[in-house]
mmCIF file with all atom_site columns, N, CA and C in Angstrom:
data_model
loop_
_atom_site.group_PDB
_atom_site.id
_atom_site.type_symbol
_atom_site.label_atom_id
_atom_site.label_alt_id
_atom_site.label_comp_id
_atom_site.label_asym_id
_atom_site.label_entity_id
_atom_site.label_seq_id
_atom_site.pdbx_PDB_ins_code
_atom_site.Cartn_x
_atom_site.Cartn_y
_atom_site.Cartn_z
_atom_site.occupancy
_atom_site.B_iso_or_equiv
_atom_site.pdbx_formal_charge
_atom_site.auth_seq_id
_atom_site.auth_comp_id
_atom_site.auth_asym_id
_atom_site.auth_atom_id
_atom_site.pdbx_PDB_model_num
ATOM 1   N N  . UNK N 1 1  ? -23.835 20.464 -6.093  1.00 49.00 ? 11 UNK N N  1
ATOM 2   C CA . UNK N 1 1  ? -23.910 19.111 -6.620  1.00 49.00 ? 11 UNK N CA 1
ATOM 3   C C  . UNK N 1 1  ? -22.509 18.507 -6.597  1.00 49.00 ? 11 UNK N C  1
ATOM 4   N N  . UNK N 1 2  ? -22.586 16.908 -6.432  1.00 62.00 ? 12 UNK N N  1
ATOM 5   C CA . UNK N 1 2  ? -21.009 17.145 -6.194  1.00 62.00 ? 12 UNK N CA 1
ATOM 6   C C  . UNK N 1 2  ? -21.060 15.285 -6.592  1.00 62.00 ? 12 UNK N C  1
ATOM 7   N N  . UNK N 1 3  ? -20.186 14.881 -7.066  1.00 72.00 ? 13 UNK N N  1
ATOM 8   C CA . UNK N 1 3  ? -20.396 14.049 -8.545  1.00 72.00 ? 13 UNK N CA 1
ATOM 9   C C  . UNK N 1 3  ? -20.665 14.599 -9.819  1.00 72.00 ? 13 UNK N C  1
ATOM 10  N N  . UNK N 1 4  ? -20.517 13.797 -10.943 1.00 78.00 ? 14 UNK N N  1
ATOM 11  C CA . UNK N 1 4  ? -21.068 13.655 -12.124 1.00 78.00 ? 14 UNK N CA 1
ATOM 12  C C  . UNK N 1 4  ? -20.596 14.587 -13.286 1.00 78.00 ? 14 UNK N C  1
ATOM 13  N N  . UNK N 1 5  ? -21.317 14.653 -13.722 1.00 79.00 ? 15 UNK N N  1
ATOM 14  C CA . UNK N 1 5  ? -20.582 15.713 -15.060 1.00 79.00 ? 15 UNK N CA 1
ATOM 15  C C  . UNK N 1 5  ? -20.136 17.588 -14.566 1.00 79.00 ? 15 UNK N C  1
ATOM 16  N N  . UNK N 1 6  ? -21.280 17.670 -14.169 1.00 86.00 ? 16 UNK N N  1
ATOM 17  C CA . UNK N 1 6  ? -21.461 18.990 -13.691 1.00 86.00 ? 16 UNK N CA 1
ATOM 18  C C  . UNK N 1 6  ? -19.721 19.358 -12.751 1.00 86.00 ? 16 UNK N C  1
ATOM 19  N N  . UNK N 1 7  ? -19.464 18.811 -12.057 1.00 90.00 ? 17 UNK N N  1
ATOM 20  C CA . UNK N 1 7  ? -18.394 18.532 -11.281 1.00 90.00 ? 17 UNK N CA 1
ATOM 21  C C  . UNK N 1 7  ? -17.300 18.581 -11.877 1.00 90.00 ? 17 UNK N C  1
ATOM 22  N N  . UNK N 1 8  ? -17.396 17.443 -12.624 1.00 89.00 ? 18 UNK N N  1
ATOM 23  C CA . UNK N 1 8  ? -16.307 17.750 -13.970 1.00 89.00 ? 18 UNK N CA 1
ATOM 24  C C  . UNK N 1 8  ? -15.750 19.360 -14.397 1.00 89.00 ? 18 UNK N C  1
ATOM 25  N N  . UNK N 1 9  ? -17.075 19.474 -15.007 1.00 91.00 ? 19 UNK N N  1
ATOM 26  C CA . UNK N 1 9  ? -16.570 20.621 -15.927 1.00 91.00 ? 19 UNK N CA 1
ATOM 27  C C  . UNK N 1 9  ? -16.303 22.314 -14.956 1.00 91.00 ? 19 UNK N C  1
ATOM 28  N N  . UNK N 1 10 ? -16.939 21.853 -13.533 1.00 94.00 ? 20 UNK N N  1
ATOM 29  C CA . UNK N 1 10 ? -16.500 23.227 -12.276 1.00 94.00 ? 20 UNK N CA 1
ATOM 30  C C  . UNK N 1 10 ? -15.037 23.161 -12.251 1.00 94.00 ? 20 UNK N C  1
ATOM 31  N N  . UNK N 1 11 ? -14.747 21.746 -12.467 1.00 95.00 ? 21 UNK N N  1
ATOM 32  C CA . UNK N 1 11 ? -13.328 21.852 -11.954 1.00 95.00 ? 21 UNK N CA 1
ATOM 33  C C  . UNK N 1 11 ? -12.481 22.085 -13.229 1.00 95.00 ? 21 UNK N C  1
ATOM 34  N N  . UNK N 1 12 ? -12.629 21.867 -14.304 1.00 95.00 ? 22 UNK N N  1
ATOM 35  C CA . UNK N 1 12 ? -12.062 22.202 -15.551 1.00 95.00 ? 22 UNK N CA 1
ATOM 36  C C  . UNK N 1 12 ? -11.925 24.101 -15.747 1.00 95.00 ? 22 UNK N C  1
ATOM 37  N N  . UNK N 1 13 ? -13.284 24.271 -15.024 1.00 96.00 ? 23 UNK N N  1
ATOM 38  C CA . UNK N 1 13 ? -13.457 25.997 -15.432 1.00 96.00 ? 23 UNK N CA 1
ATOM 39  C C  . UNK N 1 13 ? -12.302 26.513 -13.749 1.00 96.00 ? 23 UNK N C  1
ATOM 40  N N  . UNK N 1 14 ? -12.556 26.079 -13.046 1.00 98.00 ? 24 UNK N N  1
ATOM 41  C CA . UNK N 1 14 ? -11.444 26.565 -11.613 1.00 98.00 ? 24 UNK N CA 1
ATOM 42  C C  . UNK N 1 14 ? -10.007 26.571 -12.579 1.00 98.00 ? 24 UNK N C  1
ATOM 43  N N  . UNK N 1 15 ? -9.720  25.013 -13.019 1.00 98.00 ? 25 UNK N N  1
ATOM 44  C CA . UNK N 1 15 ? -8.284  24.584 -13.850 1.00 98.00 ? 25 UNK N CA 1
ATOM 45  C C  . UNK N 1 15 ? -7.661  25.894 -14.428 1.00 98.00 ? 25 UNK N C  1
ATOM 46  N N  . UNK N 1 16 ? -8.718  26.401 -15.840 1.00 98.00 ? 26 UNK N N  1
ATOM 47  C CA . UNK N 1 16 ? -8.712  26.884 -16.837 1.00 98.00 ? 26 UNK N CA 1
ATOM 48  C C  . UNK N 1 16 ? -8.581  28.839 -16.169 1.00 98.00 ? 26 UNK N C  1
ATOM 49  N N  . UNK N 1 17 ? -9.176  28.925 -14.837 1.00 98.00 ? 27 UNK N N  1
ATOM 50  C CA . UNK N 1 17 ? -9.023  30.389 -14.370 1.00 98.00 ? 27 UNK N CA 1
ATOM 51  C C  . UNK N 1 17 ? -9.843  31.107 -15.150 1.00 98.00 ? 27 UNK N C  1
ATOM 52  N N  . UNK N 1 18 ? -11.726 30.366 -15.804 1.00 96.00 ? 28 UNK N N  1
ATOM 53  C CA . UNK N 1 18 ? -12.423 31.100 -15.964 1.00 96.00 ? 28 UNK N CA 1
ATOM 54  C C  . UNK N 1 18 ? -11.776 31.411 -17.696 1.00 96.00 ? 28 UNK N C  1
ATOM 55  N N  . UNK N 1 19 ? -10.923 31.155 -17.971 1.00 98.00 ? 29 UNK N N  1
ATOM 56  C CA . UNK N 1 19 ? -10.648 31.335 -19.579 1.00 98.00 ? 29 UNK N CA 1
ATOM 57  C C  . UNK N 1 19 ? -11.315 30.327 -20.074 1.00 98.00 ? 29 UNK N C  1
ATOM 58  N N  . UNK N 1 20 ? -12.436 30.726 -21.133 1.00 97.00 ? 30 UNK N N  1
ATOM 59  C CA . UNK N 1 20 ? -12.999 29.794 -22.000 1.00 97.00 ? 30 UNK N CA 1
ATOM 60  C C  . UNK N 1 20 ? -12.363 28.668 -22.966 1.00 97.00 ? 30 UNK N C  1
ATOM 61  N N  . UNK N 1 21 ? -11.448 29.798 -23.453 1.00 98.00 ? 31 UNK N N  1
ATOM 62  C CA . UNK N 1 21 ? -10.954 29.072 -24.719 1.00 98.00 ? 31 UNK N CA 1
ATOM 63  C C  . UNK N 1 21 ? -10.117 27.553 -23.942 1.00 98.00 ? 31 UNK N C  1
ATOM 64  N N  . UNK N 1 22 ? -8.910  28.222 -23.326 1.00 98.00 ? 32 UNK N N  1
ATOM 65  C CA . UNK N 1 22 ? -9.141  26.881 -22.450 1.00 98.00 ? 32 UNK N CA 1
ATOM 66  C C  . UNK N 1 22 ? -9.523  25.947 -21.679 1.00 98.00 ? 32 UNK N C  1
ATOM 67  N N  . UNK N 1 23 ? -10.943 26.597 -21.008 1.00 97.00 ? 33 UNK N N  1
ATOM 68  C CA . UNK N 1 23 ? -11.902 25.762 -20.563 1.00 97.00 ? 33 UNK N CA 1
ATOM 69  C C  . UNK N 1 23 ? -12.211 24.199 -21.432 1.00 97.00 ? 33 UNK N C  1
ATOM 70  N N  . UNK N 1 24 ? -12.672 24.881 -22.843 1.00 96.00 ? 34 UNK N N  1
ATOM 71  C CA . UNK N 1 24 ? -12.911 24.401 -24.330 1.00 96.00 ? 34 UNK N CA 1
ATOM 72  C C  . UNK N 1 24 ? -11.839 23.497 -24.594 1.00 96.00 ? 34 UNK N C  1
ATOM 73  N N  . UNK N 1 25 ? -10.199 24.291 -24.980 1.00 97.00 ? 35 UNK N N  1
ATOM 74  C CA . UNK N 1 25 ? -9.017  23.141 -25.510 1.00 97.00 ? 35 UNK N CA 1
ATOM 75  C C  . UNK N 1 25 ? -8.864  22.035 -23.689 1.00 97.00 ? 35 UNK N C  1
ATOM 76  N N  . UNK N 1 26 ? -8.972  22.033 -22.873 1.00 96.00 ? 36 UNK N N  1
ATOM 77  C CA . UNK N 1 26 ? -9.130  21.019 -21.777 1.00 96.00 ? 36 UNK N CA 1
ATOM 78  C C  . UNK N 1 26 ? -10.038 20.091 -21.403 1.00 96.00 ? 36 UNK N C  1
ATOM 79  N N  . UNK N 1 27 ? -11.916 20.445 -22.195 1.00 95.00 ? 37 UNK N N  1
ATOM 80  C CA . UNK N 1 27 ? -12.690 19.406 -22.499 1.00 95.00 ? 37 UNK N CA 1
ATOM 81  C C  . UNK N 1 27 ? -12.589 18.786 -23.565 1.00 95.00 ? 37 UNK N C  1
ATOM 82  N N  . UNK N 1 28 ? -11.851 18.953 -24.043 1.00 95.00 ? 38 UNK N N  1
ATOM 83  C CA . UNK N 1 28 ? -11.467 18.354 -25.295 1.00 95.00 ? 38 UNK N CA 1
ATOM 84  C C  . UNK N 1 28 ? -10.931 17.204 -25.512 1.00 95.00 ? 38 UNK N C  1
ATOM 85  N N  . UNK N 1 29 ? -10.216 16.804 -24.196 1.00 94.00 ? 39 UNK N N  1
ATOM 86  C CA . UNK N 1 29 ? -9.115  16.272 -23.748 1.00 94.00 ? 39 UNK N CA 1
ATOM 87  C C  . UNK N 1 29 ? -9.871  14.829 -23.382 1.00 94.00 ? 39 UNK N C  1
ATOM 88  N N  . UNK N 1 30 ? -11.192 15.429 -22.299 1.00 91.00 ? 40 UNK N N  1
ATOM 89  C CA . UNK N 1 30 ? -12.016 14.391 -21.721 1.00 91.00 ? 40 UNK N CA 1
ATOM 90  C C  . UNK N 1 30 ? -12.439 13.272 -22.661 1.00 91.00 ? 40 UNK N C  1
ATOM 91  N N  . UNK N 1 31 ? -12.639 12.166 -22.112 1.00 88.00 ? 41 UNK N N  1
ATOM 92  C CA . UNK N 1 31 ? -12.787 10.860 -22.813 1.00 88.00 ? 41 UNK N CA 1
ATOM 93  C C  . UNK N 1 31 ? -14.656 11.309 -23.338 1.00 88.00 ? 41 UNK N C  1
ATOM 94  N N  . UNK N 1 32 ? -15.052 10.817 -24.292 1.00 87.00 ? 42 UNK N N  1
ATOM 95  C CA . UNK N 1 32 ? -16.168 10.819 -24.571 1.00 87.00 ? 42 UNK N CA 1
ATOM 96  C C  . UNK N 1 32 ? -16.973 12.329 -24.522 1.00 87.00 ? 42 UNK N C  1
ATOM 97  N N  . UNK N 1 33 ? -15.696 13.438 -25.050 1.00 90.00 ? 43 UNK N N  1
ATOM 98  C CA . UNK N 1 33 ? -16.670 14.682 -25.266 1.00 90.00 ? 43 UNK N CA 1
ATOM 99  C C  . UNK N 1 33 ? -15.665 14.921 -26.375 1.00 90.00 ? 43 UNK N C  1
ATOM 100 N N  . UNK N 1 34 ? -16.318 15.936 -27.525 1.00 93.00 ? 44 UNK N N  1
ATOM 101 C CA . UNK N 1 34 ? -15.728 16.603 -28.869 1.00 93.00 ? 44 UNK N CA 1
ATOM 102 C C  . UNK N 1 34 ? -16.219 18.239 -28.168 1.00 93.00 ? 44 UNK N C  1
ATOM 103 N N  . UNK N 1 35 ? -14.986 18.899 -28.416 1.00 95.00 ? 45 UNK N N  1
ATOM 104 C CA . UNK N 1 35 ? -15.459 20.308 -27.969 1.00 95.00 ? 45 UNK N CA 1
ATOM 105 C C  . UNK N 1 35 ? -14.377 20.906 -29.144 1.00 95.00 ? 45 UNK N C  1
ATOM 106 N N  . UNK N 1 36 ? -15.023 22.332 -29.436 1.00 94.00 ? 46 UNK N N  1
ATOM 107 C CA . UNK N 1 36 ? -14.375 22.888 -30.572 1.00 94.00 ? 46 UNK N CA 1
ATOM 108 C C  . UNK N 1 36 ? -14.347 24.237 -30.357 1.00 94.00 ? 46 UNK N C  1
ATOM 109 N N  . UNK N 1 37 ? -13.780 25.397 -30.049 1.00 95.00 ? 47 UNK N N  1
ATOM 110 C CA . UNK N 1 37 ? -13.891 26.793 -30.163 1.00 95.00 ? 47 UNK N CA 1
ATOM 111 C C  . UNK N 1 37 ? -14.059 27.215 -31.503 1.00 95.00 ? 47 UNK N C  1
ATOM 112 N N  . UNK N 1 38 ? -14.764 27.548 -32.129 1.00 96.00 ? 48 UNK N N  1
ATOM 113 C CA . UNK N 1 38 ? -15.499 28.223 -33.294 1.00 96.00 ? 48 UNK N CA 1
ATOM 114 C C  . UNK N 1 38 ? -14.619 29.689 -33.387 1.00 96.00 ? 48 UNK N C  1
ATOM 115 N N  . UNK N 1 39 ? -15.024 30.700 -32.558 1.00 97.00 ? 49 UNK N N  1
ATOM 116 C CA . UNK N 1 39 ? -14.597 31.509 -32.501 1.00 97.00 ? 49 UNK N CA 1
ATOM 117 C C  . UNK N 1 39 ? -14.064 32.231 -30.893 1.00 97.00 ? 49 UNK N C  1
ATOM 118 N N  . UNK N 1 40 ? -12.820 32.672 -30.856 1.00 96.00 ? 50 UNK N N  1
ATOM 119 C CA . UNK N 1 40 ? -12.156 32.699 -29.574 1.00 96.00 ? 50 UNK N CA 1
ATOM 120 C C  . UNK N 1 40 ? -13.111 33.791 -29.080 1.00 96.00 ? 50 UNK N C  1
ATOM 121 N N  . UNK N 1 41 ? -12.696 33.437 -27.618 1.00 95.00 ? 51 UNK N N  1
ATOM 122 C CA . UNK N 1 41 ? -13.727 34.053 -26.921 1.00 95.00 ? 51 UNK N CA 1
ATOM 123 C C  . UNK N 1 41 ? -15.329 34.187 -26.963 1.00 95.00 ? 51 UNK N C  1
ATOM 124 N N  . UNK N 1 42 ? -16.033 33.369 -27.701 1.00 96.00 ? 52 UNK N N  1
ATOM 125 C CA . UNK N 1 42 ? -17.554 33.936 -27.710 1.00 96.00 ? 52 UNK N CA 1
ATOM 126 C C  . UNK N 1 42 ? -17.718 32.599 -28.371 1.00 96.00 ? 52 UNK N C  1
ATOM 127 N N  . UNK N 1 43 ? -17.728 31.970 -29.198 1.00 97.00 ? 53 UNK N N  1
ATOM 128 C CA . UNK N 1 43 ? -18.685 30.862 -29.709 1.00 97.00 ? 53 UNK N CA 1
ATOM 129 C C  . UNK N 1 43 ? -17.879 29.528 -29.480 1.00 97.00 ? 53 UNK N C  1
ATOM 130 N N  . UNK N 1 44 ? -18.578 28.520 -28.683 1.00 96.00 ? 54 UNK N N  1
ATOM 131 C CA . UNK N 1 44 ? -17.705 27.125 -28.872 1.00 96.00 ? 54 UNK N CA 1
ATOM 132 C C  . UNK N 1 44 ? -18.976 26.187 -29.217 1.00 96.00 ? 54 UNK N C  1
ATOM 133 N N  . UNK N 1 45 ? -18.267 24.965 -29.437 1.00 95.00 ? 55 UNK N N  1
ATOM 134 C CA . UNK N 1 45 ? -19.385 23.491 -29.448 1.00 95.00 ? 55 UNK N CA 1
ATOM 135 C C  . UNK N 1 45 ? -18.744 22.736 -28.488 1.00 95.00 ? 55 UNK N C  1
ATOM 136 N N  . UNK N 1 46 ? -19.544 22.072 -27.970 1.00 93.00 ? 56 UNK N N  1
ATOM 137 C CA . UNK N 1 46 ? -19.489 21.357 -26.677 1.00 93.00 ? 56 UNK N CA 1
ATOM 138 C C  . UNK N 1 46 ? -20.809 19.525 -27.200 1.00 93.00 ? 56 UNK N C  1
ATOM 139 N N  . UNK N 1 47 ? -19.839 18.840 -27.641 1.00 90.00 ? 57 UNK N N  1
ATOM 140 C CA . UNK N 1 47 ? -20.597 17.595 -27.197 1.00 90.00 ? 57 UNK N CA 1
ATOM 141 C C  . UNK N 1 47 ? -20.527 16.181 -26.835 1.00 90.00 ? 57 UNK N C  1
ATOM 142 N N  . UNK N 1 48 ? -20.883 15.722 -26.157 1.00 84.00 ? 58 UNK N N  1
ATOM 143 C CA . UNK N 1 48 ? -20.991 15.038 -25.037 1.00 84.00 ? 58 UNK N CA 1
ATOM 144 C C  . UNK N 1 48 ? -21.372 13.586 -26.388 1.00 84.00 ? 58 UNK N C  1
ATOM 145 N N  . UNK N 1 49 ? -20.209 12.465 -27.090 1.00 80.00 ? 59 UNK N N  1
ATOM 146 C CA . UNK N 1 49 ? -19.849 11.733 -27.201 1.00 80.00 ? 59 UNK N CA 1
ATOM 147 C C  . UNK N 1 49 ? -20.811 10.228 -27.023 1.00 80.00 ? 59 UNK N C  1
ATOM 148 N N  . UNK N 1 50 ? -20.788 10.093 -25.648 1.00 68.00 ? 60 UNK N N  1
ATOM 149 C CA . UNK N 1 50 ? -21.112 9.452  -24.712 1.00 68.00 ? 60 UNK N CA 1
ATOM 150 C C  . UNK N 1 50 ? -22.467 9.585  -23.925 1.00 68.00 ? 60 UNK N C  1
ATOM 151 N N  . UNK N 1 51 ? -23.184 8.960  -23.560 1.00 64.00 ? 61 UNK N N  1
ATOM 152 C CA . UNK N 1 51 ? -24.264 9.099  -22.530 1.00 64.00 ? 61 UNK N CA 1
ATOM 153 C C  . UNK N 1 51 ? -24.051 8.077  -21.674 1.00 64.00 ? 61 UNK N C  1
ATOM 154 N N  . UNK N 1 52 ? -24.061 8.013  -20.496 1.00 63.00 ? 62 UNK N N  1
ATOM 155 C CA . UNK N 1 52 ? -24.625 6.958  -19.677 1.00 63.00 ? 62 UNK N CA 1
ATOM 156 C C  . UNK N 1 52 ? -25.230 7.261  -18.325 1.00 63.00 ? 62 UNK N C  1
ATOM 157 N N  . UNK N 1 53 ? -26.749 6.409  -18.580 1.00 62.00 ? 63 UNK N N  1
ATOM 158 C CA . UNK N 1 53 ? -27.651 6.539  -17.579 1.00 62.00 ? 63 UNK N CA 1
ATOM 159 C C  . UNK N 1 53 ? -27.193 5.831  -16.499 1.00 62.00 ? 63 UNK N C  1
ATOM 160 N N  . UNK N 1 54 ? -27.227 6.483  -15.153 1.00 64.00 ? 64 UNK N N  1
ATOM 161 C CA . UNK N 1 54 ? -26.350 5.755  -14.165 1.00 64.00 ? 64 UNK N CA 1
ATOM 162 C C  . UNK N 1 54 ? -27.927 5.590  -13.038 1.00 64.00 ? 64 UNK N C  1
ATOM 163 N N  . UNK N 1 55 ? -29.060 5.878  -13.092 1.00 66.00 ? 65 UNK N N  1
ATOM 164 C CA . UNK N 1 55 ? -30.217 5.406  -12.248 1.00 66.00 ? 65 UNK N CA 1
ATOM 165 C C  . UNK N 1 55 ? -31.154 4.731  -13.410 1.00 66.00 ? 65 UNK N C  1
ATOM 166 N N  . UNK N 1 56 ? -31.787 3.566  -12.558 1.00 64.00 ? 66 UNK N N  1
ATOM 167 C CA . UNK N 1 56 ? -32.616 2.450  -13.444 1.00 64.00 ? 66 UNK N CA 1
ATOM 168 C C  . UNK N 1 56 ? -34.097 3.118  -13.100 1.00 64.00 ? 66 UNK N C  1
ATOM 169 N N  . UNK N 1 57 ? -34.430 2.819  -14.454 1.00 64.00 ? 67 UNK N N  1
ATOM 170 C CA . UNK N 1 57 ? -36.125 3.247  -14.072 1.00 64.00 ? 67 UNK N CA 1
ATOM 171 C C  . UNK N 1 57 ? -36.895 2.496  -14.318 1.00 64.00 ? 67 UNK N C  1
ATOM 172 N N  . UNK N 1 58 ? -37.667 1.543  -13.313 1.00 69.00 ? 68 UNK N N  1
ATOM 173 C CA . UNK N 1 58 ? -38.056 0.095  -13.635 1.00 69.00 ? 68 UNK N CA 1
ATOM 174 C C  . UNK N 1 58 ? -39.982 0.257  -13.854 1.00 69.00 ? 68 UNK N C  1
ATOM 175 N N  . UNK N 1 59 ? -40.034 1.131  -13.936 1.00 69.00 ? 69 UNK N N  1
ATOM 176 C CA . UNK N 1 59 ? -41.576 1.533  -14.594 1.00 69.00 ? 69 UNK N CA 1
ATOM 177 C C  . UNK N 1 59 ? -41.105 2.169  -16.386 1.00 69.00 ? 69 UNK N C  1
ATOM 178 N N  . UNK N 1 60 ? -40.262 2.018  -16.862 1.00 62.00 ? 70 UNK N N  1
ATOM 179 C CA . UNK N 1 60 ? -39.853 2.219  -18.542 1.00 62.00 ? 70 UNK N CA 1
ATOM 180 C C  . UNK N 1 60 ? -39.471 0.963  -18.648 1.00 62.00 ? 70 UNK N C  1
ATOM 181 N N  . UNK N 1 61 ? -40.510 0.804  -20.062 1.00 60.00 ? 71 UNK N N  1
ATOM 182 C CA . UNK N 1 61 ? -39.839 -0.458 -20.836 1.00 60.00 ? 71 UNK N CA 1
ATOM 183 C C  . UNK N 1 61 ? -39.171 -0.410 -22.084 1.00 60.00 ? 71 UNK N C  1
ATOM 184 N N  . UNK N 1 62 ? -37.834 -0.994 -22.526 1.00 54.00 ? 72 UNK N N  1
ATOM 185 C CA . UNK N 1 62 ? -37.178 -0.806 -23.800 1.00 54.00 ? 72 UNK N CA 1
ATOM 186 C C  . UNK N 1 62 ? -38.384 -0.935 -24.925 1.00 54.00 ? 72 UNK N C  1
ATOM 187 N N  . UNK N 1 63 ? -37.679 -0.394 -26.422 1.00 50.00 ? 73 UNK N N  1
ATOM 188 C CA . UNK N 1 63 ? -38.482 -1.227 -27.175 1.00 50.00 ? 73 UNK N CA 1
ATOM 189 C C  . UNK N 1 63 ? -38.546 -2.524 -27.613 1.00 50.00 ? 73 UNK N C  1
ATOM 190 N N  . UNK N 1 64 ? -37.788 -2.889 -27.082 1.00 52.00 ? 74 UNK N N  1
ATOM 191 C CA . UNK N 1 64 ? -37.863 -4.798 -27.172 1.00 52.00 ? 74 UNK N CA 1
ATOM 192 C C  . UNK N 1 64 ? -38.814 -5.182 -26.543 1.00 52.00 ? 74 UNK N C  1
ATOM 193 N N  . UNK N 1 65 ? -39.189 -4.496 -25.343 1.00 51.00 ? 75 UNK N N  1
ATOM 194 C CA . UNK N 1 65 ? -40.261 -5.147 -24.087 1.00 51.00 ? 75 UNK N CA 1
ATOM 195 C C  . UNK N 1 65 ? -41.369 -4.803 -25.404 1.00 51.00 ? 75 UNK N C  1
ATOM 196 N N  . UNK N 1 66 ? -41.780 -4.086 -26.404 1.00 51.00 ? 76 UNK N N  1
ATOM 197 C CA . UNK N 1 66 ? -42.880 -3.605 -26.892 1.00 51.00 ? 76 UNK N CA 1
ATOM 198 C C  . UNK N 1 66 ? -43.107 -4.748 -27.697 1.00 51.00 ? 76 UNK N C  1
ATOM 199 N N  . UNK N 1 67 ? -41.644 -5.255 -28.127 1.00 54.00 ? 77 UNK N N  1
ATOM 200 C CA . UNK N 1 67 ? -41.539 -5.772 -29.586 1.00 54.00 ? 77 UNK N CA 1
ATOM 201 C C  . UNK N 1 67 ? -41.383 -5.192 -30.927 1.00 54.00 ? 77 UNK N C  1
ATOM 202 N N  . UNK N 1 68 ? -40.863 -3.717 -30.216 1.00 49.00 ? 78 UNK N N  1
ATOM 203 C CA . UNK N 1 68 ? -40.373 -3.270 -31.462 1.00 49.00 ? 78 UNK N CA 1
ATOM 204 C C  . UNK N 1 68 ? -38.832 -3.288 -31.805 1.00 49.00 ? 78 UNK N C  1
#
């Protein structure tokens, strides 16, 4: 896959040489993610801030279209 988030974070883990913890303190860094190592080596949080849908799906309607 080559774009998008996924991409991102291959190249953060290449950066980082497969070390988590700094995998973790270098997404941290990224605009619109909170990442936290809990405990080194084995437990982190990872979350993603931000969403944005980048394909339109023109058979979904908001809830405004409902009226709600």
């Amino acid at each position: 896959m080559d774009g998008g988030v996924l991409s991102i974070y291959r190249k953060l883990y290449k950066d980082a040489n497969g070390d988590m913890d700094v995998f973790f303190q270098m997404a941290n860094e990224l605009p619109g993610v909170k990442s936290e190592i809990v405990e080194k080596g084995r437990v982190y949080h990872l979350i993603a801030c931000h969403i944005y849908i980048l394909k339109s799906y023109p058979n979904l309607q908001s809830d405004a279209d409902h009226g709600n």
